[in-house]
Amino acid sequence: MGQGVTTRRETPPSTDAEARLRLTRGVAETAGGGAQGAPGGGGGGALLVVGDVVTDVVARHRGPLAAGTDTAAVIRMLPGGAGANVACWAAHAGCADVRLLGRVGADAAGWHERELVASGVRPRLVVDPEAATGTVVCLVDGGASAERTFLTDSGASLRLEPADWSDALLDGVVRLHLSGYLLFSAPSRALVGVALAAARARGVPVSLDPASAGFLVALGVERFAALVEGVDVLLPSRDEACLLTGLPDPADAAAELSRRVPLVVAKAGAQGALVARAGRVVARIPAVPATPRDTTGAGDAFTGAFLAALVAGTDAEEAAARGCRAGARAVGHVGARPPAHG
């Protein structure tokens, strides 16, 4: 299957059967081959990520965009999606068993599956019978900040639904991570509820990254708080933490959030990270110096390395330090996934 993405396409006759076949195959592999670690980590077991798999179109331009005419840019098409990126960075950081449940269109299913496998992830991709794979256009300022702006067509990624879930996906899993993008559509919100309940029944801790300050505004802070009740670890960006609390200072915001969620790790980019518990910041983790080329996926890199460290039994403070190192590495190359070599 090619890398091209369309807004919609006619459903091949075998697409629906293929979707269930892929999911069933993934469940069988998980049930039969996962390491049976103790819930919560402690040195073994699998990490299951549930989230978005999309195609990134990364356009790096220098100077301001010229409205109504051409702006020169270097453009690449790359695999992306916050959930998929986290899974890949967790595998890159040394987590031996990383699994991903996501939903894609038939237009790019094979490509995404191959890319995930090559990154050390065991994908369980449901092929959507109607929607195309999600696409994100990443406009990256080629200047010193390498700041990015996203144009997002979520496509199939937010059409994950409870029918795509099986409790067998948790066999051998010691941590479940949910992409916050799942909260921004009705079907995937319902899936979040099912997955959270299943994880709590098994004593598997759950982490969540709020994902997007812009989408959080539309969702509503109170609604977000209700949807994430029962989450054990929250990994907001600095802006997301401030938005969720209404507090202007990131440290105050992280501390406040930790009154509602047992562990909060706020990602602050060049200012490092904050670790908060029980209403106070318990650690300030410095950033690792880096020369940014593309900041796309830096937060996902942090989250993936952080979760890999927790699965290995590392404490939250050291895990956050590893997350900062991964984030610094991520901004040094173009694309949201780990570098192909090294």
Coordinates of C-alpha atoms in Angstrom, one line a residue, residues 29-246:
E29 CA -0.1 -12.5 20.0
T30 CA -0.5 -10.4 23.1
A31 CA -2.2 -13.1 25.1
G32 CA 0.3 -15.8 24.1
G33 CA 3.6 -13.9 24.1
G34 CA 3.6 -11.1 26.7
A35 CA 5.9 -11.1 29.7
Q36 CA 3.9 -11.5 32.9
G37 CA 5.3 -8.7 35.0
A38 CA 3.8 -7.4 38.2
P39 CA 1.4 -4.6 37.7
G40 CA 3.1 -1.2 38.1
G41 CA 6.5 -2.1 36.7
G42 CA 9.4 -3.2 38.8
G43 CA 11.6 -4.5 36.0
G44 CA 9.5 -6.3 33.4
G45 CA 6.4 -6.7 31.4
A46 CA 4.8 -4.9 28.5
L47 CA 3.8 -1.3 27.8
L48 CA 0.5 -1.0 25.9
V49 CA -0.1 2.4 24.2
V50 CA -3.6 3.2 22.8
G51 CA -3.7 6.2 20.5
D52 CA -3.4 7.9 17.2
V53 CA -1.5 6.7 14.2
V54 CA -1.2 9.4 11.5
T55 CA 0.8 10.5 8.5
D56 CA 2.9 13.6 9.1
V57 CA 3.6 16.0 6.3
V58 CA 6.5 18.1 7.7
A59 CA 7.2 21.4 5.9
R60 CA 10.3 23.2 7.2
H61 CA 10.3 26.8 6.0
R62 CA 12.5 29.8 6.7
G63 CA 11.0 33.1 7.5
P64 CA 7.3 34.0 7.6
L65 CA 4.8 32.3 5.4
A66 CA 4.0 34.4 2.4
A67 CA 0.2 34.7 2.1
G68 CA -1.3 34.3 -1.3
T69 CA 1.9 33.1 -3.0
D70 CA 4.8 30.6 -2.6
T71 CA 7.0 30.0 0.4
A72 CA 10.1 27.8 -0.2
A73 CA 10.1 24.7 2.1
V74 CA 11.7 21.3 2.6
I75 CA 8.8 18.8 2.7
R76 CA 8.8 15.2 3.9
M77 CA 6.1 12.6 4.5
L78 CA 6.8 10.7 7.7
P79 CA 4.9 8.3 10.0
G80 CA 3.5 10.1 13.1
G81 CA 0.7 10.3 15.6
A82 CA 1.2 11.0 19.3
G83 CA 0.3 7.5 20.4
A84 CA 2.5 5.8 17.8
N85 CA 5.4 8.2 18.5
V86 CA 5.3 7.4 22.2
A87 CA 5.3 3.7 21.5
C88 CA 8.3 4.1 19.2
W89 CA 10.3 6.2 21.6
A90 CA 9.6 3.7 24.4
A91 CA 11.0 0.9 22.3
H92 CA 14.0 3.1 21.4
A93 CA 14.6 3.7 25.1
G94 CA 14.9 0.0 25.8
C95 CA 11.4 -1.2 26.6
A96 CA 11.5 -4.8 25.2
D97 CA 7.7 -5.3 24.8
V98 CA 5.8 -2.2 23.5
R99 CA 2.4 -2.7 22.0
L100 CA 0.1 -0.2 20.2
L101 CA -3.6 -0.3 19.5
G102 CA -4.6 2.2 16.8
R103 CA -6.9 2.7 13.9
V104 CA -5.9 3.6 10.3
G105 CA -7.4 3.8 6.9
A106 CA -6.8 1.2 4.2
D107 CA -4.8 3.8 2.2
A108 CA -1.7 3.6 4.5
A109 CA -2.2 0.6 6.8
G110 CA 0.6 -1.5 5.4
W111 CA 3.1 1.3 5.5
H112 CA 2.3 2.3 9.1
E113 CA 2.5 -1.3 10.2
R114 CA 5.9 -1.8 8.6
E115 CA 7.2 1.4 10.1
L116 CA 6.1 0.5 13.6
V117 CA 7.5 -3.0 13.4
A118 CA 10.8 -1.6 12.2
S119 CA 10.9 0.6 15.3
G120 CA 10.4 -2.3 17.6
V121 CA 6.7 -1.9 18.3
R122 CA 4.1 -4.7 18.1
P123 CA 1.2 -2.9 16.3
R124 CA -2.5 -3.9 16.6
L125 CA -4.0 -1.8 13.8
V126 CA -7.7 -1.8 13.0
V127 CA -8.3 -0.9 9.4
D128 CA -11.2 1.5 9.2
P129 CA -13.8 0.6 6.5
E130 CA -14.7 4.2 5.7
A131 CA -12.1 6.8 6.9
A132 CA -8.7 7.5 5.5
T133 CA -5.6 7.5 7.8
G134 CA -5.3 10.7 9.8
T135 CA -3.0 13.4 8.4
V136 CA -1.2 16.2 10.1
V137 CA 0.5 19.0 8.2
C138 CA 3.4 20.2 10.5
L139 CA 4.6 23.7 9.6
V140 CA 8.1 24.0 11.1
D141 CA 9.8 27.4 11.4
G142 CA 13.3 26.8 10.1
G143 CA 14.7 29.4 12.4
A144 CA 16.4 29.0 15.7
S145 CA 13.3 28.1 17.6
A146 CA 12.1 25.4 15.2
E147 CA 8.6 26.0 16.5
R148 CA 5.8 24.2 14.8
T149 CA 2.1 24.7 13.9
F150 CA -0.2 21.8 13.1
L151 CA -3.1 21.4 10.7
T152 CA -4.9 18.3 11.7
D153 CA -7.2 15.9 10.0
S154 CA -7.7 13.1 12.5
G155 CA -9.3 10.7 10.0
A156 CA -9.5 7.1 11.2
S157 CA -7.4 7.7 14.3
L158 CA -10.2 9.1 16.4
R159 CA -12.7 6.5 15.2
L160 CA -11.3 3.9 17.7
E161 CA -14.3 2.5 19.6
P162 CA -15.1 0.0 22.4
A163 CA -15.5 -2.8 19.8
D164 CA -11.8 -2.4 19.0
W165 CA -10.9 -3.2 22.5
S166 CA -10.3 -6.6 24.1
D167 CA -9.3 -7.2 27.7
A168 CA -6.8 -9.7 26.3
L169 CA -4.8 -6.7 25.2
L170 CA -3.8 -6.3 28.8
D171 CA -2.3 -9.7 29.2
G172 CA 1.3 -9.3 30.4
V173 CA 0.9 -5.5 30.4
V174 CA 2.3 -3.6 33.4
R175 CA 1.5 -0.1 32.2
L176 CA -1.2 1.3 29.9
H177 CA -0.7 4.7 28.3
L178 CA -3.6 6.6 26.6
S179 CA -3.1 9.4 24.1
G180 CA -5.1 12.4 25.1
Y181 CA -6.2 12.8 21.5
L182 CA -8.7 10.0 22.2
L183 CA -10.7 12.3 24.3
F184 CA -11.6 14.5 21.4
S185 CA -14.2 12.3 19.7
A186 CA -17.2 10.4 21.0
P187 CA -16.2 6.9 19.9
S188 CA -12.6 7.1 21.2
R189 CA -13.8 8.7 24.5
A190 CA -16.0 5.6 25.0
L191 CA -12.9 3.4 24.3
V192 CA -11.0 5.4 27.0
G193 CA -13.6 4.6 29.5
V194 CA -13.6 0.9 28.7
A195 CA -9.8 0.7 28.7
L196 CA -9.5 2.6 32.0
A197 CA -12.1 0.3 33.7
A198 CA -10.3 -2.9 32.4
A199 CA -6.9 -1.6 33.6
R200 CA -8.2 -0.7 37.0
A201 CA -9.8 -4.1 37.4
R202 CA -6.4 -5.7 36.8
G203 CA -4.4 -3.2 38.9
V204 CA -2.5 -1.9 35.8
P205 CA -1.5 1.8 36.3
V206 CA -2.6 4.2 33.6
S207 CA -0.9 7.3 32.2
L208 CA -2.3 10.0 29.9
D209 CA -0.9 12.9 27.9
P210 CA -3.5 15.7 27.5
A211 CA -2.1 16.1 23.9
S212 CA -3.4 19.5 22.7
A213 CA -4.1 22.8 24.5
G214 CA -6.2 23.9 21.5
F215 CA -8.4 20.8 21.6
L216 CA -8.7 21.0 25.4
V217 CA -10.2 24.4 25.1
A218 CA -13.0 22.9 22.9
L219 CA -13.4 19.9 25.2
G220 CA -13.6 21.9 28.4
V221 CA -11.5 21.6 31.6
E222 CA -14.3 20.2 33.8
R223 CA -15.2 17.6 31.2
F224 CA -11.5 16.6 30.8
A225 CA -11.2 16.2 34.6
A226 CA -14.2 13.8 34.7
L227 CA -12.9 11.8 31.8
V228 CA -9.5 11.2 33.3
E229 CA -10.7 10.2 36.8
G230 CA -8.8 7.1 37.8
V231 CA -5.6 8.0 35.8
D232 CA -2.4 7.4 37.8
V233 CA 0.0 9.6 35.9
L234 CA -0.7 12.8 34.0
L235 CA 1.9 14.1 31.5
P236 CA 0.9 17.6 30.4
S237 CA 2.9 20.2 28.6
R238 CA 3.5 23.5 30.5
D239 CA 0.7 25.2 28.5
E240 CA -1.7 22.3 29.1
A241 CA -1.0 22.3 32.9
C242 CA -1.7 26.0 33.1
L243 CA -4.8 25.7 31.0
L244 CA -6.2 22.8 33.1
T245 CA -5.8 24.7 36.3
G246 CA -6.1 28.4 35.3

